[in-house]
CSV table of C-alpha atoms in Angstrom, one decimal:
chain,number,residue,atom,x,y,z
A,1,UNK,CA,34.7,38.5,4.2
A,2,UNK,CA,35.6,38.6,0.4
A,3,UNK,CA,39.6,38.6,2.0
A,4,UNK,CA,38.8,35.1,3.2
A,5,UNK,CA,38.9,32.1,1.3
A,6,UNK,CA,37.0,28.8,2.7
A,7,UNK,CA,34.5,30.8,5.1
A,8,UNK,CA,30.6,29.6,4.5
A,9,UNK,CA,27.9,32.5,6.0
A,10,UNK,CA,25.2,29.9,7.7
A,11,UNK,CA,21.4,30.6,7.1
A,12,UNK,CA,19.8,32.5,4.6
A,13,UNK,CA,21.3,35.4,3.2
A,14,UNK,CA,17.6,37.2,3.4
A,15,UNK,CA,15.7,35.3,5.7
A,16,UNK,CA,17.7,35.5,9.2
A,17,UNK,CA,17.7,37.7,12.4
A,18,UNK,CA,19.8,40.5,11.4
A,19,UNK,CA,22.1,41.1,14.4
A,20,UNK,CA,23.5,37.7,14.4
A,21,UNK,CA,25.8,36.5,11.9
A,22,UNK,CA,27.1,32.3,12.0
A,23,UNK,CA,30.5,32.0,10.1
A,24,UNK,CA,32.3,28.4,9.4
A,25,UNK,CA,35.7,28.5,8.7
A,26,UNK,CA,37.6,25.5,6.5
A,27,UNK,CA,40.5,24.9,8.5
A,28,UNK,CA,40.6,25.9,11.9
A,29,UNK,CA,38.8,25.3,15.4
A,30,UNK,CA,36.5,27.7,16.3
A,31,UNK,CA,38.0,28.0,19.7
A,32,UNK,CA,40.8,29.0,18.8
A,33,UNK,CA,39.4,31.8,16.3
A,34,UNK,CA,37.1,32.9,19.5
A,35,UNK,CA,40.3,33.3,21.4
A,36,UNK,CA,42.4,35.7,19.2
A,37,UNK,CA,39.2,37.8,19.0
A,38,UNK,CA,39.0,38.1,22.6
A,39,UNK,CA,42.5,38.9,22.8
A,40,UNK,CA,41.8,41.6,20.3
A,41,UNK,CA,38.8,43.2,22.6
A,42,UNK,CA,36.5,41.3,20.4
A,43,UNK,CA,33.8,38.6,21.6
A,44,UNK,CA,32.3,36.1,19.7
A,45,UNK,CA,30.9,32.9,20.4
A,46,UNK,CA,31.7,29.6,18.9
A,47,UNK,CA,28.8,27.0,17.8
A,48,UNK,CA,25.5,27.7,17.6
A,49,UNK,CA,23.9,29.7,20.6
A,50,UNK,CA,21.7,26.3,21.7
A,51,UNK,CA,24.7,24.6,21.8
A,52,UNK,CA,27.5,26.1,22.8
A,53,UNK,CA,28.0,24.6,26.3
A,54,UNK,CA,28.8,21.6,24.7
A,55,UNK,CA,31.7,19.6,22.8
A,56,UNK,CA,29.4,17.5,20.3
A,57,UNK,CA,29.0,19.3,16.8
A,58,UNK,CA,25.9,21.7,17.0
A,59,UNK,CA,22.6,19.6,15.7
A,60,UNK,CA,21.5,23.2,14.7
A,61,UNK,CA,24.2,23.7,12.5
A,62,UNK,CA,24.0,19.9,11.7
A,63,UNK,CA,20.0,20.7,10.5
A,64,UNK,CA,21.1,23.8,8.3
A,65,UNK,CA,23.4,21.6,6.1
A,66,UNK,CA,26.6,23.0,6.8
A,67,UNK,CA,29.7,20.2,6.3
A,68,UNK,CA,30.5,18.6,9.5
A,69,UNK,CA,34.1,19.7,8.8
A,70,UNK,CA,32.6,23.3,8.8
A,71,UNK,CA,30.9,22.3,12.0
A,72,UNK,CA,34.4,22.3,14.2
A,73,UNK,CA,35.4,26.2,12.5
A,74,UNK,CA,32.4,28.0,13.3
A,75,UNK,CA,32.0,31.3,14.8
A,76,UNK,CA,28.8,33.6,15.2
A,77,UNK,CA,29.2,36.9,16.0
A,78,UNK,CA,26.3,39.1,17.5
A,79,UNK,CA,25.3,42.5,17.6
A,80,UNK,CA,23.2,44.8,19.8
A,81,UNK,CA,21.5,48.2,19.2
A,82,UNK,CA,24.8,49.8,21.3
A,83,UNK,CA,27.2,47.9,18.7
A,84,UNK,CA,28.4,51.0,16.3
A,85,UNK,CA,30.1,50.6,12.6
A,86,UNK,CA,33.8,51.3,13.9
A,87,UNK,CA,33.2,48.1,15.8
A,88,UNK,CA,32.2,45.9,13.2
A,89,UNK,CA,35.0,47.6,11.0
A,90,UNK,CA,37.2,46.8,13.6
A,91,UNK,CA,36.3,43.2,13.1
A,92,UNK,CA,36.7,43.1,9.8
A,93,UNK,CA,40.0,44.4,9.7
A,94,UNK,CA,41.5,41.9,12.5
A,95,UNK,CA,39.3,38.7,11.2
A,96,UNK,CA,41.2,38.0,8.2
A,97,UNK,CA,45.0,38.3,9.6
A,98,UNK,CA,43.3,36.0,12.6
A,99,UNK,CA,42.3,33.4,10.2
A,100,UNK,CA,44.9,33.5,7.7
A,101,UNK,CA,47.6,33.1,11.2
A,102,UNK,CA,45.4,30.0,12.7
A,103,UNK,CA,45.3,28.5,9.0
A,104,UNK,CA,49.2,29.0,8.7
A,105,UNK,CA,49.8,26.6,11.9
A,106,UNK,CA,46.8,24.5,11.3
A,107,UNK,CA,47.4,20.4,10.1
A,108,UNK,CA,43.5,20.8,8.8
A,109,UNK,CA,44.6,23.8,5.8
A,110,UNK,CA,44.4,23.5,3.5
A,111,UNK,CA,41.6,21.4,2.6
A,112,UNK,CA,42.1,17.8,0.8
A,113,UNK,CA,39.9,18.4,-2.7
């Protein structure tokens, strides 16, 4: 995640359930982010996991602090005890071309200081 500027990890760094990760991204829509990554074979959600039925910005995240302009960009990806390394490697490689691609059509990147 060090490749990609403008991404917050939500939660604790410590304290947190350690097969789910919640990413905001400056810039882009989560939907869209969750879409490429199916397209690559890859699922992820976007929102938090009480709230991702719905179009309102996730009170969850709202609680946690993150920006509300994080709010629209985030993404949590999940794991299971079946999930191996190549798969999260596999992730990692394809994430940051994904985001750097949305961010390159985006009208929200980059950020106004």
């Amino acid at each position: 995640l060090e490749r990609i500027p403008q991404v917050l990890l939500n939660g604790d760094r410590e304290k947190r359930v350690p097969n789910t990760t919640s990413l905001s991204f400056m810039g882009i829509e989560a939907e869209s982010i969750v879409l490429m990554l199916s397209e690559e074979g890859i699922a992820a959600s976007s929102g938090a996991a009480c709230s991702s039925d719905t179009p309102e910005p996730s009170h969850v995240l709202q609680a946690m602090g993150v920006p509300p302009s994080a709010i629209q960009g985030t993404v949590r990806f999940s794991l299971s005890r079946y999930s191996t390394g190549e798969e999260v490697d596999y992730v990692l490689e394809r994430l940051p071309r994904i985001v750097e691609h949305l961010r390159s059509l985006s009208p929200l990147w980059p950020p106004e200081d």
